[in-house]
Amino acid sequence: MTTAVRSVVLPSGETIAALGQGTWHFAERPARRAGEIASLRLGLDLGMNVIDTAEMYGDGAAEVLVGEAIAGRRDEVFLVDKVLPHHATRAGTVRACQASLARLGTDMIDLYLLHWRGVIPLVETLAGFADLIAAGAIRYWGASNFDTDDMIELVGIPGGETVTTNQILYNLTRRGPEYDLLPWCSENGIPMMAYSPIEQGRLLGHPAIATVARRHHATAAQIALAWVLRLDGVNTIPRAGTPEHVRENAAARDIRLSPEDLALLDAAFPPPTRKVPLEVL
């Protein structure tokens, strides 16, 4: 069992695990349900205490599964959930959160995100977040899939400076945020949360990653995770549907990539030299 539990400091000063657990596509197949629940529970045992879900995942079914997995262990979990953009009016944000809380079987979400930006004015959504904080239904709020201009606009809205994180697509093949979004968030003390750190498995056959993996007696997935975890202030939430996969992910925390490793990966996956619009999956 690994002991290298890396952490990320939130703007509040609270720390969360740098390596968490995602639940996108959970609860879609009944035959996998027991394994998915066991995986989340094992992840908690291994210190991967951030669990990320959304009302969109399985039309709420993933939240129900998460609720079952964390029953009796709620105090161990930093729970992240998301509101859909078309729900994100002031009153709609509150209603959506209340529905998510009911499915999760809890009375509080630690971090509640706007899943992506829609047509509803951000000031409306922020008012909903403020109502939820005042009611004790959420502790923090944040954004998801916001590019640099979106973040600049967000923090310029009254109350927007209390944003806790921005959850984005970031991995070796999606390095665009390194050009301006990651530096801007770092300068403004806003940690990032990276989803799809292994590009939904598409990174695993790349020869450069395989070369680095052999150097560390590791798997390609572990190298892809270690690469994301190399940065301070970045949390990542890979999905793992089996206990074996959870253990593989957890062990990535022990890997420290060398300058030679990073140079090889940079050659294979060049960092951006210009602005690249934020990509999404």
Short mmCIF file of N, CA, C and O in Angstrom, two decimals, residues 40-141:
data_model
loop_
_atom_site.label_atom_id
_atom_site.label_comp_id
_atom_site.label_asym_id
_atom_site.label_seq_id
_atom_site.Cartn_x
_atom_site.Cartn_y
_atom_site.Cartn_z
N LEU A 40 -14.84 2.56 -4.95
CA LEU A 40 -14.89 3.84 -4.24
C LEU A 40 -14.51 3.65 -2.77
O LEU A 40 -13.79 4.47 -2.20
N ARG A 41 -14.99 2.58 -2.17
CA ARG A 41 -14.68 2.34 -0.75
C ARG A 41 -13.19 2.05 -0.57
O ARG A 41 -12.57 2.53 0.39
N LEU A 42 -12.60 1.27 -1.47
CA LEU A 42 -11.17 1.00 -1.38
C LEU A 42 -10.38 2.29 -1.57
O LEU A 42 -9.37 2.52 -0.88
N GLY A 43 -10.82 3.12 -2.51
CA GLY A 43 -10.14 4.39 -2.71
C GLY A 43 -10.10 5.23 -1.44
O GLY A 43 -9.08 5.84 -1.13
N LEU A 44 -11.20 5.23 -0.69
CA LEU A 44 -11.20 5.94 0.59
C LEU A 44 -10.18 5.32 1.54
O LEU A 44 -9.46 6.04 2.24
N ASP A 45 -10.11 3.99 1.56
CA ASP A 45 -9.14 3.32 2.42
C ASP A 45 -7.72 3.75 2.07
O ASP A 45 -6.84 3.82 2.96
N LEU A 46 -7.48 4.03 0.79
CA LEU A 46 -6.14 4.38 0.31
C LEU A 46 -5.88 5.89 0.30
O LEU A 46 -4.88 6.35 -0.25
N GLY A 47 -6.79 6.67 0.89
CA GLY A 47 -6.57 8.10 1.00
C GLY A 47 -7.02 8.92 -0.18
O GLY A 47 -6.73 10.12 -0.24
N MET A 48 -7.74 8.32 -1.12
CA MET A 48 -8.25 9.04 -2.28
C MET A 48 -9.64 9.57 -1.91
O MET A 48 -10.66 9.08 -2.38
N ASN A 49 -9.65 10.59 -1.07
CA ASN A 49 -10.91 10.96 -0.40
C ASN A 49 -11.77 11.92 -1.19
O ASN A 49 -12.90 12.22 -0.80
N VAL A 50 -11.29 12.43 -2.33
CA VAL A 50 -12.11 13.28 -3.19
C VAL A 50 -12.92 12.38 -4.13
O VAL A 50 -12.34 11.62 -4.91
N ILE A 51 -14.23 12.44 -4.04
CA ILE A 51 -15.10 11.71 -4.95
C ILE A 51 -15.91 12.72 -5.74
O ILE A 51 -16.60 13.56 -5.18
N ASP A 52 -15.80 12.62 -7.06
CA ASP A 52 -16.44 13.57 -7.96
C ASP A 52 -17.60 12.90 -8.69
O ASP A 52 -17.46 11.80 -9.23
N THR A 53 -18.75 13.57 -8.71
CA THR A 53 -19.90 13.07 -9.45
C THR A 53 -20.65 14.25 -10.03
O THR A 53 -20.17 15.39 -10.02
N ALA A 54 -21.83 14.00 -10.60
CA ALA A 54 -22.62 15.07 -11.22
C ALA A 54 -24.05 14.59 -11.40
O ALA A 54 -24.29 13.39 -11.59
N GLU A 55 -24.97 15.54 -11.39
CA GLU A 55 -26.36 15.16 -11.63
C GLU A 55 -26.54 14.58 -13.02
O GLU A 55 -27.45 13.78 -13.26
N MET A 56 -25.67 14.95 -13.96
CA MET A 56 -25.77 14.45 -15.33
C MET A 56 -25.40 12.98 -15.45
O MET A 56 -25.89 12.27 -16.34
N TYR A 57 -24.51 12.49 -14.60
CA TYR A 57 -23.98 11.14 -14.77
C TYR A 57 -25.08 10.11 -14.50
O TYR A 57 -25.57 9.97 -13.38
N GLY A 58 -25.44 9.40 -15.56
CA GLY A 58 -26.49 8.40 -15.44
C GLY A 58 -27.82 9.01 -15.04
O GLY A 58 -28.66 8.32 -14.45
N ASP A 59 -28.02 10.30 -15.36
CA ASP A 59 -29.24 11.01 -14.98
C ASP A 59 -29.53 10.85 -13.49
O ASP A 59 -30.65 10.61 -13.06
N GLY A 60 -28.47 11.00 -12.69
CA GLY A 60 -28.59 10.92 -11.24
C GLY A 60 -28.24 9.57 -10.65
O GLY A 60 -28.03 9.46 -9.44
N ALA A 61 -28.13 8.55 -11.48
CA ALA A 61 -27.87 7.20 -10.96
C ALA A 61 -26.48 7.09 -10.35
O ALA A 61 -26.28 6.34 -9.38
N ALA A 62 -25.51 7.83 -10.89
CA ALA A 62 -24.17 7.79 -10.29
C ALA A 62 -24.18 8.39 -8.89
O ALA A 62 -23.48 7.91 -8.00
N GLU A 63 -24.99 9.42 -8.67
CA GLU A 63 -25.09 10.00 -7.33
C GLU A 63 -25.66 8.98 -6.35
O GLU A 63 -25.20 8.89 -5.21
N VAL A 64 -26.65 8.23 -6.78
CA VAL A 64 -27.23 7.20 -5.90
C VAL A 64 -26.18 6.16 -5.55
O VAL A 64 -26.05 5.74 -4.38
N LEU A 65 -25.38 5.77 -6.53
CA LEU A 65 -24.31 4.79 -6.29
C LEU A 65 -23.28 5.36 -5.32
O LEU A 65 -22.84 4.66 -4.39
N VAL A 66 -22.88 6.62 -5.53
CA VAL A 66 -21.93 7.25 -4.62
C VAL A 66 -22.49 7.27 -3.21
O VAL A 66 -21.79 6.98 -2.22
N GLY A 67 -23.76 7.63 -3.08
CA GLY A 67 -24.39 7.66 -1.77
C GLY A 67 -24.32 6.32 -1.06
O GLY A 67 -24.06 6.25 0.15
N GLU A 68 -24.53 5.25 -1.82
CA GLU A 68 -24.43 3.91 -1.23
C GLU A 68 -22.99 3.60 -0.81
O GLU A 68 -22.75 3.03 0.26
N ALA A 69 -22.03 4.02 -1.66
CA ALA A 69 -20.63 3.71 -1.37
C ALA A 69 -20.12 4.43 -0.13
O ALA A 69 -19.29 3.90 0.60
N ILE A 70 -20.60 5.65 0.10
CA ILE A 70 -20.07 6.45 1.21
C ILE A 70 -20.95 6.37 2.46
O ILE A 70 -20.64 7.03 3.46
N ALA A 71 -22.00 5.58 2.41
CA ALA A 71 -22.88 5.46 3.58
C ALA A 71 -22.06 5.01 4.78
O ALA A 71 -21.31 4.03 4.72
N GLY A 72 -22.18 5.74 5.88
CA GLY A 72 -21.42 5.44 7.09
C GLY A 72 -20.00 5.97 7.08
O GLY A 72 -19.29 5.85 8.08
N ARG A 73 -19.59 6.59 5.96
CA ARG A 73 -18.22 7.10 5.85
C ARG A 73 -18.20 8.54 5.34
O ARG A 73 -17.18 9.02 4.85
N ARG A 74 -19.33 9.20 5.46
CA ARG A 74 -19.44 10.55 4.88
C ARG A 74 -18.34 11.49 5.38
O ARG A 74 -17.84 12.34 4.62
N ASP A 75 -17.95 11.36 6.63
CA ASP A 75 -16.96 12.29 7.18
C ASP A 75 -15.56 12.06 6.62
O ASP A 75 -14.67 12.89 6.82
N GLU A 76 -15.35 10.97 5.89
CA GLU A 76 -14.05 10.71 5.26
C GLU A 76 -13.95 11.32 3.87
O GLU A 76 -12.86 11.35 3.29
N VAL A 77 -15.05 11.78 3.32
CA VAL A 77 -15.14 12.12 1.90
C VAL A 77 -15.17 13.63 1.69
O VAL A 77 -15.88 14.35 2.39
N PHE A 78 -14.42 14.09 0.69
CA PHE A 78 -14.59 15.44 0.16
C PHE A 78 -15.41 15.25 -1.11
O PHE A 78 -14.91 14.82 -2.15
N LEU A 79 -16.69 15.58 -1.02
CA LEU A 79 -17.67 15.24 -2.05
C LEU A 79 -17.85 16.40 -3.02
O LEU A 79 -18.16 17.52 -2.61
N VAL A 80 -17.66 16.11 -4.29
CA VAL A 80 -17.79 17.10 -5.36
C VAL A 80 -18.97 16.73 -6.25
O VAL A 80 -19.11 15.57 -6.65
N ASP A 81 -19.82 17.69 -6.54
CA ASP A 81 -20.97 17.45 -7.42
C ASP A 81 -21.11 18.64 -8.35
O ASP A 81 -20.45 19.67 -8.17
N LYS A 82 -22.00 18.51 -9.36
CA LYS A 82 -22.11 19.55 -10.38
C LYS A 82 -23.56 19.78 -10.77
O LYS A 82 -24.34 18.83 -10.85
N VAL A 83 -23.86 21.05 -11.05
CA VAL A 83 -25.17 21.44 -11.54
C VAL A 83 -25.09 21.67 -13.05
O VAL A 83 -24.13 22.26 -13.54
N LEU A 84 -26.09 21.20 -13.78
CA LEU A 84 -26.13 21.41 -15.22
C LEU A 84 -26.41 22.88 -15.55
O LEU A 84 -27.15 23.56 -14.82
N PRO A 85 -25.86 23.39 -16.64
CA PRO A 85 -26.02 24.80 -16.97
C PRO A 85 -27.48 25.24 -17.10
O PRO A 85 -27.83 26.35 -16.70
N HIS A 86 -28.34 24.38 -17.66
CA HIS A 86 -29.73 24.81 -17.86
C HIS A 86 -30.53 24.79 -16.56
O HIS A 86 -31.68 25.26 -16.54
N HIS A 87 -29.95 24.28 -15.49
CA HIS A 87 -30.59 24.34 -14.18
C HIS A 87 -30.09 25.53 -13.35
O HIS A 87 -30.60 25.77 -12.26
N ALA A 88 -29.09 26.25 -13.86
CA ALA A 88 -28.27 27.11 -13.01
C ALA A 88 -28.78 28.54 -12.85
O ALA A 88 -27.99 29.48 -12.73
N THR A 89 -30.12 28.73 -12.81
CA THR A 89 -30.65 30.00 -12.31
C THR A 89 -30.48 30.01 -10.79
O THR A 89 -30.07 28.99 -10.19
N ARG A 90 -30.79 31.12 -10.17
CA ARG A 90 -30.66 31.17 -8.71
C ARG A 90 -31.51 30.09 -8.05
O ARG A 90 -30.99 29.27 -7.28
N ALA A 91 -32.79 30.06 -8.37
CA ALA A 91 -33.67 29.06 -7.75
C ALA A 91 -33.38 27.66 -8.29
O ALA A 91 -33.46 26.67 -7.55
N GLY A 92 -33.05 27.57 -9.58
CA GLY A 92 -32.79 26.26 -10.18
C GLY A 92 -31.56 25.59 -9.61
O GLY A 92 -31.51 24.36 -9.45
N THR A 93 -30.54 26.37 -9.29
CA THR A 93 -29.33 25.83 -8.67
C THR A 93 -29.66 25.21 -7.32
O THR A 93 -29.19 24.12 -6.99
N VAL A 94 -30.49 25.90 -6.56
CA VAL A 94 -30.90 25.37 -5.24
C VAL A 94 -31.71 24.10 -5.41
O VAL A 94 -31.47 23.10 -4.71
N ARG A 95 -32.64 24.09 -6.35
CA ARG A 95 -33.46 22.88 -6.57
C ARG A 95 -32.60 21.71 -7.01
O ARG A 95 -32.78 20.58 -6.53
N ALA A 96 -31.68 21.97 -7.94
CA ALA A 96 -30.83 20.89 -8.43
C ALA A 96 -29.97 20.32 -7.31
O ALA A 96 -29.79 19.10 -7.20
N CYS A 97 -29.44 21.20 -6.46
CA CYS A 97 -28.62 20.73 -5.35
C CYS A 97 -29.44 19.91 -4.38
O CYS A 97 -28.98 18.85 -3.90
N GLN A 98 -30.64 20.34 -4.08
CA GLN A 98 -31.49 19.59 -3.16
C GLN A 98 -31.79 18.20 -3.71
O GLN A 98 -31.79 17.21 -2.96
N ALA A 99 -32.01 18.10 -5.02
CA ALA A 99 -32.26 16.80 -5.64
C ALA A 99 -31.01 15.92 -5.57
O ALA A 99 -31.10 14.71 -5.31
N SER A 100 -29.85 16.53 -5.80
CA SER A 100 -28.60 15.77 -5.71
C SER A 100 -28.36 15.28 -4.28
O SER A 100 -27.96 14.12 -4.07
N LEU A 101 -28.61 16.12 -3.30
CA LEU A 101 -28.44 15.72 -1.90
C LEU A 101 -29.34 14.53 -1.57
O LEU A 101 -28.91 13.61 -0.87
N ALA A 102 -30.56 14.55 -2.07
CA ALA A 102 -31.48 13.44 -1.81
C ALA A 102 -30.95 12.15 -2.42
O ALA A 102 -31.00 11.08 -1.79
N ARG A 103 -30.44 12.23 -3.65
CA ARG A 103 -29.90 11.02 -4.28
C ARG A 103 -28.65 10.53 -3.58
O ARG A 103 -28.40 9.32 -3.47
N LEU A 104 -27.83 11.45 -3.10
CA LEU A 104 -26.59 11.09 -2.40
C LEU A 104 -26.84 10.60 -0.98
O LEU A 104 -25.96 9.98 -0.37
N GLY A 105 -27.99 10.91 -0.44
CA GLY A 105 -28.30 10.52 0.93
C GLY A 105 -27.48 11.28 1.97
O GLY A 105 -27.14 10.74 3.02
N THR A 106 -27.19 12.54 1.67
CA THR A 106 -26.43 13.37 2.60
C THR A 106 -27.07 14.75 2.67
O THR A 106 -27.95 15.08 1.86
N ASP A 107 -26.66 15.55 3.64
CA ASP A 107 -27.24 16.88 3.78
C ASP A 107 -26.28 17.99 3.37
O ASP A 107 -26.59 19.17 3.52
N MET A 108 -25.10 17.59 2.82
CA MET A 108 -24.12 18.61 2.47
C MET A 108 -23.16 18.11 1.40
O MET A 108 -22.72 16.96 1.45
N ILE A 109 -22.88 18.95 0.44
CA ILE A 109 -21.88 18.71 -0.60
C ILE A 109 -20.69 19.62 -0.31
O ILE A 109 -20.87 20.81 -0.03
N ASP A 110 -19.49 19.09 -0.37
CA ASP A 110 -18.32 19.90 -0.04
C ASP A 110 -18.02 20.94 -1.11
O ASP A 110 -17.67 22.08 -0.78
N LEU A 111 -18.12 20.55 -2.37
CA LEU A 111 -17.77 21.45 -3.47
C LEU A 111 -18.78 21.25 -4.59
O LEU A 111 -18.93 20.14 -5.11
N TYR A 112 -19.47 22.32 -4.95
CA TYR A 112 -20.53 22.26 -5.95
C TYR A 112 -20.11 23.12 -7.14
O TYR A 112 -19.83 24.31 -6.99
N LEU A 113 -20.07 22.51 -8.33
CA LEU A 113 -19.54 23.16 -9.52
C LEU A 113 -20.63 23.42 -10.55
O LEU A 113 -21.56 22.61 -10.71
N LEU A 114 -20.48 24.51 -11.29
CA LEU A 114 -21.25 24.70 -12.52
C LEU A 114 -20.58 23.85 -13.59
O LEU A 114 -19.42 24.07 -13.92
N HIS A 115 -21.30 22.86 -14.13
CA HIS A 115 -20.67 21.82 -14.96
C HIS A 115 -20.00 22.40 -16.21
O HIS A 115 -18.93 21.95 -16.61
N TRP A 116 -20.64 23.31 -16.85
CA TRP A 116 -20.01 24.10 -17.91
C TRP A 116 -20.85 25.36 -18.08
O TRP A 116 -21.94 25.46 -17.52
N ARG A 117 -20.33 26.30 -18.80
CA ARG A 117 -21.01 27.58 -18.92
C ARG A 117 -22.14 27.50 -19.93
O ARG A 117 -21.96 26.99 -21.05
N GLY A 118 -23.31 27.99 -19.56
CA GLY A 118 -24.45 28.03 -20.46
C GLY A 118 -24.89 29.45 -20.71
O GLY A 118 -24.09 30.39 -20.66
N VAL A 119 -26.18 29.63 -20.97
CA VAL A 119 -26.70 30.96 -21.31
C VAL A 119 -27.19 31.72 -20.08
O VAL A 119 -27.40 32.93 -20.15
N ILE A 120 -27.40 31.03 -18.98
CA ILE A 120 -27.86 31.71 -17.77
C ILE A 120 -26.73 32.59 -17.21
O ILE A 120 -25.59 32.12 -17.07
N PRO A 121 -27.00 33.85 -16.91
CA PRO A 121 -25.93 34.73 -16.40
C PRO A 121 -25.27 34.16 -15.15
O PRO A 121 -25.93 33.62 -14.26
N LEU A 122 -23.96 34.32 -15.11
CA LEU A 122 -23.20 33.78 -13.98
C LEU A 122 -23.65 34.38 -12.66
O LEU A 122 -23.60 33.71 -11.62
N VAL A 123 -24.09 35.63 -12.68
CA VAL A 123 -24.53 36.26 -11.43
C VAL A 123 -25.70 35.51 -10.81
O VAL A 123 -25.84 35.43 -9.59
N GLU A 124 -26.55 34.91 -11.67
CA GLU A 124 -27.67 34.11 -11.18
C GLU A 124 -27.16 32.86 -10.46
O GLU A 124 -27.62 32.50 -9.37
N THR A 125 -26.23 32.17 -11.11
CA THR A 125 -25.70 30.94 -10.54
C THR A 125 -24.97 31.21 -9.23
O THR A 125 -25.13 30.47 -8.25
N LEU A 126 -24.19 32.27 -9.20
CA LEU A 126 -23.47 32.62 -7.98
C LEU A 126 -24.44 32.95 -6.84
O LEU A 126 -24.16 32.62 -5.68
N ALA A 127 -25.56 33.56 -7.17
CA ALA A 127 -26.57 33.83 -6.13
C ALA A 127 -27.12 32.52 -5.58
O ALA A 127 -27.34 32.39 -4.37
N GLY A 128 -27.32 31.55 -6.46
CA GLY A 128 -27.77 30.24 -6.00
C GLY A 128 -26.74 29.57 -5.11
O GLY A 128 -27.08 28.98 -4.07
N PHE A 129 -25.47 29.66 -5.52
CA PHE A 129 -24.41 29.09 -4.68
C PHE A 129 -24.39 29.76 -3.31
O PHE A 129 -24.23 29.09 -2.27
N ALA A 130 -24.54 31.08 -3.29
CA ALA A 130 -24.54 31.81 -2.01
C ALA A 130 -25.70 31.37 -1.13
O ALA A 130 -25.53 31.21 0.10
N ASP A 131 -26.86 31.15 -1.73
CA ASP A 131 -28.02 30.67 -0.95
C ASP A 131 -27.72 29.29 -0.35
O ASP A 131 -28.08 29.02 0.80
N LEU A 132 -27.08 28.44 -1.13
CA LEU A 132 -26.78 27.08 -0.67
C LEU A 132 -25.75 27.10 0.46
O LEU A 132 -25.84 26.33 1.41
N ILE A 133 -24.76 27.97 0.35
CA ILE A 133 -23.76 28.08 1.41
C ILE A 133 -24.43 28.59 2.69
O ILE A 133 -24.20 28.07 3.79
N ALA A 134 -25.28 29.59 2.54
CA ALA A 134 -25.97 30.15 3.71
C ALA A 134 -26.86 29.10 4.39
O ALA A 134 -27.00 29.11 5.62
N ALA A 135 -27.40 28.19 3.58
CA ALA A 135 -28.27 27.14 4.13
C ALA A 135 -27.49 25.94 4.66
O ALA A 135 -28.09 25.02 5.24
N GLY A 136 -26.17 25.93 4.46
CA GLY A 136 -25.36 24.80 4.91
C GLY A 136 -25.44 23.59 4.00
O GLY A 136 -25.01 22.50 4.36
N ALA A 137 -25.97 23.78 2.77
CA ALA A 137 -26.10 22.66 1.84
C ALA A 137 -24.82 22.38 1.08
O ALA A 137 -24.59 21.25 0.63
N ILE A 138 -23.99 23.41 0.88
CA ILE A 138 -22.67 23.23 0.27
C ILE A 138 -21.66 24.03 1.08
O ILE A 138 -22.02 24.98 1.77
N ARG A 139 -20.40 23.63 0.98
CA ARG A 139 -19.35 24.35 1.68
C ARG A 139 -18.62 25.32 0.76
O ARG A 139 -18.28 26.43 1.15
N TYR A 140 -18.33 24.87 -0.45
CA TYR A 140 -17.62 25.67 -1.44
C TYR A 140 -18.29 25.52 -2.80
O TYR A 140 -19.05 24.58 -3.03
N TRP A 141 -17.97 26.44 -3.70
CA TRP A 141 -18.48 26.34 -5.07
C TRP A 141 -17.32 26.55 -6.03
O TRP A 141 -16.26 27.08 -5.67
#
